[in-house]
Short mmCIF file of C-alpha atoms and ligand atoms in Angstrom, two decimals:
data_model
loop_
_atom_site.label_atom_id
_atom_site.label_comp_id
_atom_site.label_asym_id
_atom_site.label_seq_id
_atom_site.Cartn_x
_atom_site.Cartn_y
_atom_site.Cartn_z
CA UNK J 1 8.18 16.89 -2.06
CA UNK J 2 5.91 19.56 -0.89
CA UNK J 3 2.08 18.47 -1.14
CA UNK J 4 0.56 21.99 -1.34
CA UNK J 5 -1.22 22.29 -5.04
CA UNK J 6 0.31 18.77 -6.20
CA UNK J 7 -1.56 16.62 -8.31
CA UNK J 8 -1.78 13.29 -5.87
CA UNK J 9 -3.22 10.20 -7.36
CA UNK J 10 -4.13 7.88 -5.07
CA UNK J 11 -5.92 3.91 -6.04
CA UNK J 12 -7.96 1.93 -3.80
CA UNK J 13 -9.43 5.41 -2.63
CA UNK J 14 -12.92 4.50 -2.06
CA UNK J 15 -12.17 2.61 1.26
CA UNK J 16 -9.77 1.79 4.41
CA UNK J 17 -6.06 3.29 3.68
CA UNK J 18 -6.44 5.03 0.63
CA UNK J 19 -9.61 7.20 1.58
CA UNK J 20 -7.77 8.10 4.83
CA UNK J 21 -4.20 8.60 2.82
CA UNK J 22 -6.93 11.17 0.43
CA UNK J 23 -7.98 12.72 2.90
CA UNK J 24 -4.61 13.39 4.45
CA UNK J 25 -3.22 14.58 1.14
CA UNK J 26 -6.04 16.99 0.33
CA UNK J 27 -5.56 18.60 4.22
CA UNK J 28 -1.92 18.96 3.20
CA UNK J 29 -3.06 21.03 -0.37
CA UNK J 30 -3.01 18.14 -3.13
CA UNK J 31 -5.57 18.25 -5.29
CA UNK J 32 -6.39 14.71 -5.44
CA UNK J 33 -7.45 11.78 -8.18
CA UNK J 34 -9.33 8.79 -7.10
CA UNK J 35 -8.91 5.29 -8.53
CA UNK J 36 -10.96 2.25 -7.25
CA UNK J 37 -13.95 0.08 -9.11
CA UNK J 38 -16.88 1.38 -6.91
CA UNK J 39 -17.82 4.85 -8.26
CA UNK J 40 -20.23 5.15 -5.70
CA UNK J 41 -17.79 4.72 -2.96
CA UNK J 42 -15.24 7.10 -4.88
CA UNK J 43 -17.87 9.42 -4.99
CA UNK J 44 -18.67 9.86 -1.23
CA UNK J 45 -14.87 10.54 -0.46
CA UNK J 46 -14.29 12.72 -3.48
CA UNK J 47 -17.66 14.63 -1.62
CA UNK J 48 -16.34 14.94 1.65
CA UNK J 49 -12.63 16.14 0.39
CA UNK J 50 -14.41 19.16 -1.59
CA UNK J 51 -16.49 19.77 1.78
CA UNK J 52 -13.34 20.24 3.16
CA UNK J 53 -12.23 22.68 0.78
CA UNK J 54 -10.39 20.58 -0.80
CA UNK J 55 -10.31 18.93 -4.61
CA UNK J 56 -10.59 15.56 -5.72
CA UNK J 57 -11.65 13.53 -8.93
CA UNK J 58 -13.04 10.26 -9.12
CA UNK J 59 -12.23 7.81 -11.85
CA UNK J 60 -13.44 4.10 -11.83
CA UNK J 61 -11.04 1.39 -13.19
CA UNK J 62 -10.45 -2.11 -12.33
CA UNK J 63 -6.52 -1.95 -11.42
CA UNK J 64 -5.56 -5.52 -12.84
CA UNK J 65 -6.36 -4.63 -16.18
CA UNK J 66 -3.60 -3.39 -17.61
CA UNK J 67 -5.72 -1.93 -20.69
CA UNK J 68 -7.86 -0.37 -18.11
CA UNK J 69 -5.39 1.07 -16.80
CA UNK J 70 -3.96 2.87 -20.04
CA UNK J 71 -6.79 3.90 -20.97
CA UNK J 72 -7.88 6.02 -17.73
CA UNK J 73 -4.54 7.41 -17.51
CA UNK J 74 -4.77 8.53 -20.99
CA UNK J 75 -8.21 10.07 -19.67
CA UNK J 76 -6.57 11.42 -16.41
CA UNK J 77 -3.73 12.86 -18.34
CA UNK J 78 -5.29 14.77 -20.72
CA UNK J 79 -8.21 16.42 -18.51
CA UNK J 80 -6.07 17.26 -15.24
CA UNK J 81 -2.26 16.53 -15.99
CA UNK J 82 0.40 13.92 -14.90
CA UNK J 83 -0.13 13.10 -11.75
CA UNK J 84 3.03 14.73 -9.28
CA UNK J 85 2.32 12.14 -6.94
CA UNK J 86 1.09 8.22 -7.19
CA UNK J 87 0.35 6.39 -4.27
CA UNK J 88 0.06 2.51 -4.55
CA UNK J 89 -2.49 1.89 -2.25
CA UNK J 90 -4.86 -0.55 -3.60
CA UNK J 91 -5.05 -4.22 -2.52
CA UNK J 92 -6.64 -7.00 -1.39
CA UNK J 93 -5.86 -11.31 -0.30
CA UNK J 94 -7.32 -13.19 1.96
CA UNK J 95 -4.54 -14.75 4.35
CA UNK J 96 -4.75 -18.99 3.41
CA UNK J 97 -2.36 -21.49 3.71
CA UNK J 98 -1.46 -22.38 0.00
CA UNK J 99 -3.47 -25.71 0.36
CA UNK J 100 -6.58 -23.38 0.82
CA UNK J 101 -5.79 -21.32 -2.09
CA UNK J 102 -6.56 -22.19 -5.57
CA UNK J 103 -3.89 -21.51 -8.30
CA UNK J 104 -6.59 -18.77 -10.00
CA UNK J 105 -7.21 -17.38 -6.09
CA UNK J 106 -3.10 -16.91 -5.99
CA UNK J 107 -3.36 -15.12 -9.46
CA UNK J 108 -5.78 -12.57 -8.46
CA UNK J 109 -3.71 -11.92 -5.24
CA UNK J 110 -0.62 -11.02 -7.24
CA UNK J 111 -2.93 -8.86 -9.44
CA UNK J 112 -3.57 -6.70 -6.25
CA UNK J 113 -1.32 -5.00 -5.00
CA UNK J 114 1.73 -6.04 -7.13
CA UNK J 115 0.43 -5.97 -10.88
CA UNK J 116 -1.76 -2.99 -9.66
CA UNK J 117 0.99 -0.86 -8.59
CA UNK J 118 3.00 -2.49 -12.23
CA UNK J 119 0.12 -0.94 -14.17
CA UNK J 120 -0.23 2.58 -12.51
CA UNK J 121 3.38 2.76 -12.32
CA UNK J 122 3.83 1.94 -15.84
CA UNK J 123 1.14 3.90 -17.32
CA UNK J 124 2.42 7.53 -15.81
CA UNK J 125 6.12 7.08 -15.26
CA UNK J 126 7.26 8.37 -19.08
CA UNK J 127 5.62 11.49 -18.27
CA UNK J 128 7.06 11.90 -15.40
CA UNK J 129 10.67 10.95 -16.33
CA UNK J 130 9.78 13.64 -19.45
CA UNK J 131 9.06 16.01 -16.96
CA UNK J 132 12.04 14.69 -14.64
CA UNK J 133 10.04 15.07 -11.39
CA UNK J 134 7.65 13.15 -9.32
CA UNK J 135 7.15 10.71 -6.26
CA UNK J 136 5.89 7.17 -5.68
CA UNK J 137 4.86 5.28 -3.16
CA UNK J 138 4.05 1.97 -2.60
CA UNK J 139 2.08 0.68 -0.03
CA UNK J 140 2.93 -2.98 1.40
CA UNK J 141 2.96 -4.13 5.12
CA UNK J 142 5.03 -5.66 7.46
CA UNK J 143 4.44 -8.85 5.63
CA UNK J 144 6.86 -7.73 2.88
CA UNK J 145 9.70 -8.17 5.91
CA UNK J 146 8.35 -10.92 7.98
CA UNK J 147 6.45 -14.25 7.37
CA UNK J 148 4.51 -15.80 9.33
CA UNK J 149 1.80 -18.96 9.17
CA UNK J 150 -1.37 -19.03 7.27
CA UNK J 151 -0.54 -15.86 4.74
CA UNK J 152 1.39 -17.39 1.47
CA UNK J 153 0.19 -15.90 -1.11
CA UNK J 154 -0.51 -12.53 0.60
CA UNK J 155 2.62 -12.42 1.72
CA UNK J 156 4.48 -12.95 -1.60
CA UNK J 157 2.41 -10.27 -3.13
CA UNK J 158 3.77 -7.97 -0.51
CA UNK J 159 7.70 -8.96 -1.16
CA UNK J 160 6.87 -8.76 -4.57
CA UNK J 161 5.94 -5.04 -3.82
CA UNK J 162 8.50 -4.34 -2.00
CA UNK J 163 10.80 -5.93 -4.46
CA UNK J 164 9.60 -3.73 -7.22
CA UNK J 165 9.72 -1.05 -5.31
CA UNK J 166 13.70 -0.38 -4.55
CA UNK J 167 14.46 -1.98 -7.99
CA UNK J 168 12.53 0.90 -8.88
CA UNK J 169 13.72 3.67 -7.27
CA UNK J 170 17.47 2.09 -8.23
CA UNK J 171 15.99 2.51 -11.81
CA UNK J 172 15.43 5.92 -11.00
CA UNK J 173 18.95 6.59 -9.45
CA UNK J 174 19.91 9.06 -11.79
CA UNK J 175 16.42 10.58 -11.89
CA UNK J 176 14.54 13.73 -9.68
CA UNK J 177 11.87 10.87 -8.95
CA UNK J 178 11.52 9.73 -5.31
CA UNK J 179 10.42 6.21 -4.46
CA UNK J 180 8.82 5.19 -0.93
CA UNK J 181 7.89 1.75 0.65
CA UNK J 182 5.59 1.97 3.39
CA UNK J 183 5.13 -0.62 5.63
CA UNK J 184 3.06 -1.02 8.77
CA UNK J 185 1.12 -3.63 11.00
CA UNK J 186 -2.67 -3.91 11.58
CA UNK J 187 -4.74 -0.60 10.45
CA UNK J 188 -8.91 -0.69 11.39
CA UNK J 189 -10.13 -0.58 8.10
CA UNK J 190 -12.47 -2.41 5.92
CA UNK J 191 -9.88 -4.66 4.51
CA UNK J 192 -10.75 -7.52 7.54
CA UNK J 193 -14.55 -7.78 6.64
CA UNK J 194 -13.57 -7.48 3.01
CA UNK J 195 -11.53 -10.24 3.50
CA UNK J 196 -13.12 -12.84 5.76
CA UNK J 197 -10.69 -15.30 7.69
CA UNK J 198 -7.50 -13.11 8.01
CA UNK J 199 -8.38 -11.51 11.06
CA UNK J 200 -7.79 -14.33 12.91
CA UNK J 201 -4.67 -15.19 11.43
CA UNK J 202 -2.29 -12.43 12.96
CA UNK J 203 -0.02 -13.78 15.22
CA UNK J 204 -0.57 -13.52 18.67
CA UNK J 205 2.81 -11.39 19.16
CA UNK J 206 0.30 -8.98 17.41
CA UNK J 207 -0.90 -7.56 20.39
CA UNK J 208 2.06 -5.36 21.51
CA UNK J 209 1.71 -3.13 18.42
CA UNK J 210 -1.01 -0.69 18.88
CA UNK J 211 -3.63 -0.51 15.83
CA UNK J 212 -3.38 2.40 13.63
CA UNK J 213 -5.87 4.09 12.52
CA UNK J 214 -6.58 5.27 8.55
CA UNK J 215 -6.39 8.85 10.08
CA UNK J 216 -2.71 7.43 11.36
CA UNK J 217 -1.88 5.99 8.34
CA UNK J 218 -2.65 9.14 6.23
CA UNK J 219 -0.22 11.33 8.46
CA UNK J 220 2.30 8.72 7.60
CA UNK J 221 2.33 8.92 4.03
CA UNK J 222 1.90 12.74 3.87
CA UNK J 223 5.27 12.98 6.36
CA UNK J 224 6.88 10.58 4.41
CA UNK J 225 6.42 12.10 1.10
CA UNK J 226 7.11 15.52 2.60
CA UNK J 227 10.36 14.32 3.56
CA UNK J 228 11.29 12.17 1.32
CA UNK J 229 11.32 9.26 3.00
CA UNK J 230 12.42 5.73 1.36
CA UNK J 231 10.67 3.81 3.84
CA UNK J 232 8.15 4.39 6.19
CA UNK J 233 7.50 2.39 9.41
CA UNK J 234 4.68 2.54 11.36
CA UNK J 235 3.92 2.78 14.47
CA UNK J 236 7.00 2.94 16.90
CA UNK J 237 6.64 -0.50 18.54
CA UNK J 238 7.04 -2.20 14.56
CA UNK J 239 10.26 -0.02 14.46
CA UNK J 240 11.30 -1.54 17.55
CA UNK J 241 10.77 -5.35 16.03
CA UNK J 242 12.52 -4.27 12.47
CA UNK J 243 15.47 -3.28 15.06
CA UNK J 244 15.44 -6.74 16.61
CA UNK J 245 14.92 -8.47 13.27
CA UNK J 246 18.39 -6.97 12.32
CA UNK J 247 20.32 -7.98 15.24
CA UNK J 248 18.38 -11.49 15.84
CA UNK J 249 16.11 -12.26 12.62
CA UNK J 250 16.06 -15.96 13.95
CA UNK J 251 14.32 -14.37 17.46
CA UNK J 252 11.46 -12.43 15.35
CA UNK J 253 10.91 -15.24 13.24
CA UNK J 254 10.69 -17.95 15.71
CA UNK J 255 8.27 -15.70 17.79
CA UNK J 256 5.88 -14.77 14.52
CA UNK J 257 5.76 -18.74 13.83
CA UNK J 258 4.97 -20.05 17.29
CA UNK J 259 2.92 -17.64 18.25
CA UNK J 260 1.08 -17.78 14.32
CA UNK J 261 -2.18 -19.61 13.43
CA UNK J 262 -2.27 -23.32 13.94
CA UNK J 263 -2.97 -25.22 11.25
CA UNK J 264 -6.21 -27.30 11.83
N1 LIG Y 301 -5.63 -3.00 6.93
C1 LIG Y 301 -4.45 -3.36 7.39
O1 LIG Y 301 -4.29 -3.80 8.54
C2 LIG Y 301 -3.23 -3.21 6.51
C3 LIG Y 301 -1.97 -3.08 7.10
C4 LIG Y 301 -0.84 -2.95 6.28
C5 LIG Y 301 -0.99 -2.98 4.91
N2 LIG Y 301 -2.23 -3.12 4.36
C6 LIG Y 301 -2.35 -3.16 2.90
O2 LIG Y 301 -2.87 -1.93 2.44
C7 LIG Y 301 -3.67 -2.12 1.27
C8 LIG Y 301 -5.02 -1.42 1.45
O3 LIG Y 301 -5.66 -1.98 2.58
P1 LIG Y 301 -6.99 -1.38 3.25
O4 LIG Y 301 -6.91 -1.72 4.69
O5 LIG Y 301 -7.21 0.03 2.87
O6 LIG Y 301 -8.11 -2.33 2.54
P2 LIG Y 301 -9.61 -2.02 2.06
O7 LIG Y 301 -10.30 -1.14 3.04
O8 LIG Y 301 -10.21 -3.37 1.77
O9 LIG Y 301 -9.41 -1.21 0.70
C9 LIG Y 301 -8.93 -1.81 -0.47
C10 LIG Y 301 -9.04 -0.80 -1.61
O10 LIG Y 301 -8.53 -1.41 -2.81
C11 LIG Y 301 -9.48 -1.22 -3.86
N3 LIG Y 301 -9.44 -2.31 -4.82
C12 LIG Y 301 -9.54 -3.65 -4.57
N4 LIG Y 301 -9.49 -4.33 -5.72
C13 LIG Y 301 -9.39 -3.42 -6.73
C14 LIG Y 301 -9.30 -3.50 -8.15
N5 LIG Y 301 -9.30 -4.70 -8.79
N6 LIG Y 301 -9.19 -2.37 -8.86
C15 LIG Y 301 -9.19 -1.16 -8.23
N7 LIG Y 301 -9.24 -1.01 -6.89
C16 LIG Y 301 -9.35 -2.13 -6.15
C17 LIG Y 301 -10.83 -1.19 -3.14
O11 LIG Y 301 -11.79 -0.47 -3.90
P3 LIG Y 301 -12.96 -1.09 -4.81
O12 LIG Y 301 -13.49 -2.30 -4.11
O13 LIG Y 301 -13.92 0.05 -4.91
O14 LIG Y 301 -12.32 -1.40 -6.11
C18 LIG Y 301 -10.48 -0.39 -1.90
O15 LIG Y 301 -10.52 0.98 -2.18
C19 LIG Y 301 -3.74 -3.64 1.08
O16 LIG Y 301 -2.79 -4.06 0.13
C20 LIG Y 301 -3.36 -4.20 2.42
O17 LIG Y 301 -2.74 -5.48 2.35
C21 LIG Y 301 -3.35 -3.22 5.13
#
């Protein structure tokens, strides 16, 4: 879909991935929508996209409630539109072995990004099937593909992403609504000081993919939109392992599990 003058809607804007994804989208022409809790945050990159030239909205909700949810889209709706494009972005986990991780910790961890991207998803897609046009995408990471030691919960919350996503877009077979997955390895953003311990926790095989940046990131999903791409992996070196993990899944596993945190 081409970005120019497209209403994007993008959550988890006010930080990391989604500000840089923002960013990306209003340099491509989007005029964008802003969804995160901190208004102050959501704020400062709504300010620097209209330096740019560029428009963007901010709108403060707390993505696990589903209510919420409704009830800004409702807002969103009637003031600027359906949105033409949603991207999924919002999320959060700290990466614990399930004995570290309480039964309410696991909860919350499904709530973002799988129950967050339900909720969005859900509130906008009638509109958009009315309409018959629009594109989603859903932003996991490589842990929706691979597993490795020290990550449960995280890690289901990204299969369970990446689950909903191509049930979706099979729901939408028949539809002129697109559906992308994006998956990628490390990014420097926020997300490690915003969740303490992980860092730590990627596996030493780690250090052949080069760390995007959000700037990278952002080119990724505008590309991948703009060509309607059902999946998008990034960078070239995780291509190069998703090869592998066709041919010899055993090989990638084995080397994400030795070379993963040690339990101690
Ligand atoms: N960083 C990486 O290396 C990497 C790599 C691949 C995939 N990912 C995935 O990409 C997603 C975004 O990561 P990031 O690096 O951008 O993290 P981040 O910098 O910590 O940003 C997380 C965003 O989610 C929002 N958020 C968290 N809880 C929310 C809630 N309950 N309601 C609404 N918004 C909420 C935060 O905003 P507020 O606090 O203002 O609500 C913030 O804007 C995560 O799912 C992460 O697993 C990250």
């Amino acid at each position: 879909m081409k970005i120019n003058g497209k209403l994007v809607l993008v959550t988890g804007a006010s930080s990391g991935m989604g500000e840089g994804i923002a960013k990306a989208m209003a340099k491509a022409g989007g005029r964008l929508i802003l969804l995160a809790r901190n208004q102050a945050e959501l704020d400062r990159v709504a300010g620097t996209i209209t330096a740019m030239g560029g428009e963007a909205q901010a709108f403060s909700v707390d993505l696990k409630d589903a209510d919420a949810v409704a009830k800004v889209a409702e807002r969103i709706t009637s003031q600027l539109g359906t949105p033409d494009i949603i991207v999924n972005n919002a999320g959060a986990g700290k990466w614990r072995f399930v004995d570290e991780t309480t039964p309410a910790e696991a909860v919350e961890m499904m709530a973002l990004p799988y129950f967050a991207t339900f909720n969005v998803t859900h509130a906008f897609l009638p509109a958009m099937l009315k309409r018959n046009s629009g594109h989603i995408v859903n932003i996991s990471s490589v842990a929706s593909r691979f597993v490795w030691p020290g990550a449960t919960a995280y890690t289901a919350a990204r299969w369970a992403v990446r689950g909903f996503t191509q049930a979706l877009r099979a729901d939408l077979d028949t539809t002129n609504i697109n559906v992308t997955l994006y998956e990628s390895a490390s990014v420097k953003s926020p997300y490690w000081e915003h969740n303490p311990g992980s860092a730590e926790r990627v596996p030493g095989i780690g250090v052949i993919i080069p760390k995007l940046t959000v700037e990278d990131v952002g080119t990724a999903v505008v590309k991948g939109v703009e060509r309607n791409k059902k999946l998008i992996i990034t960078p070239f070196m995780t291509k190069l392992i998703y090869w592998n993990h066709v041919f010899f899944p055993w090989l990638v596993q084995w080397l994400l599990t030795k070379t993963g945190y040690k339990r101690k």
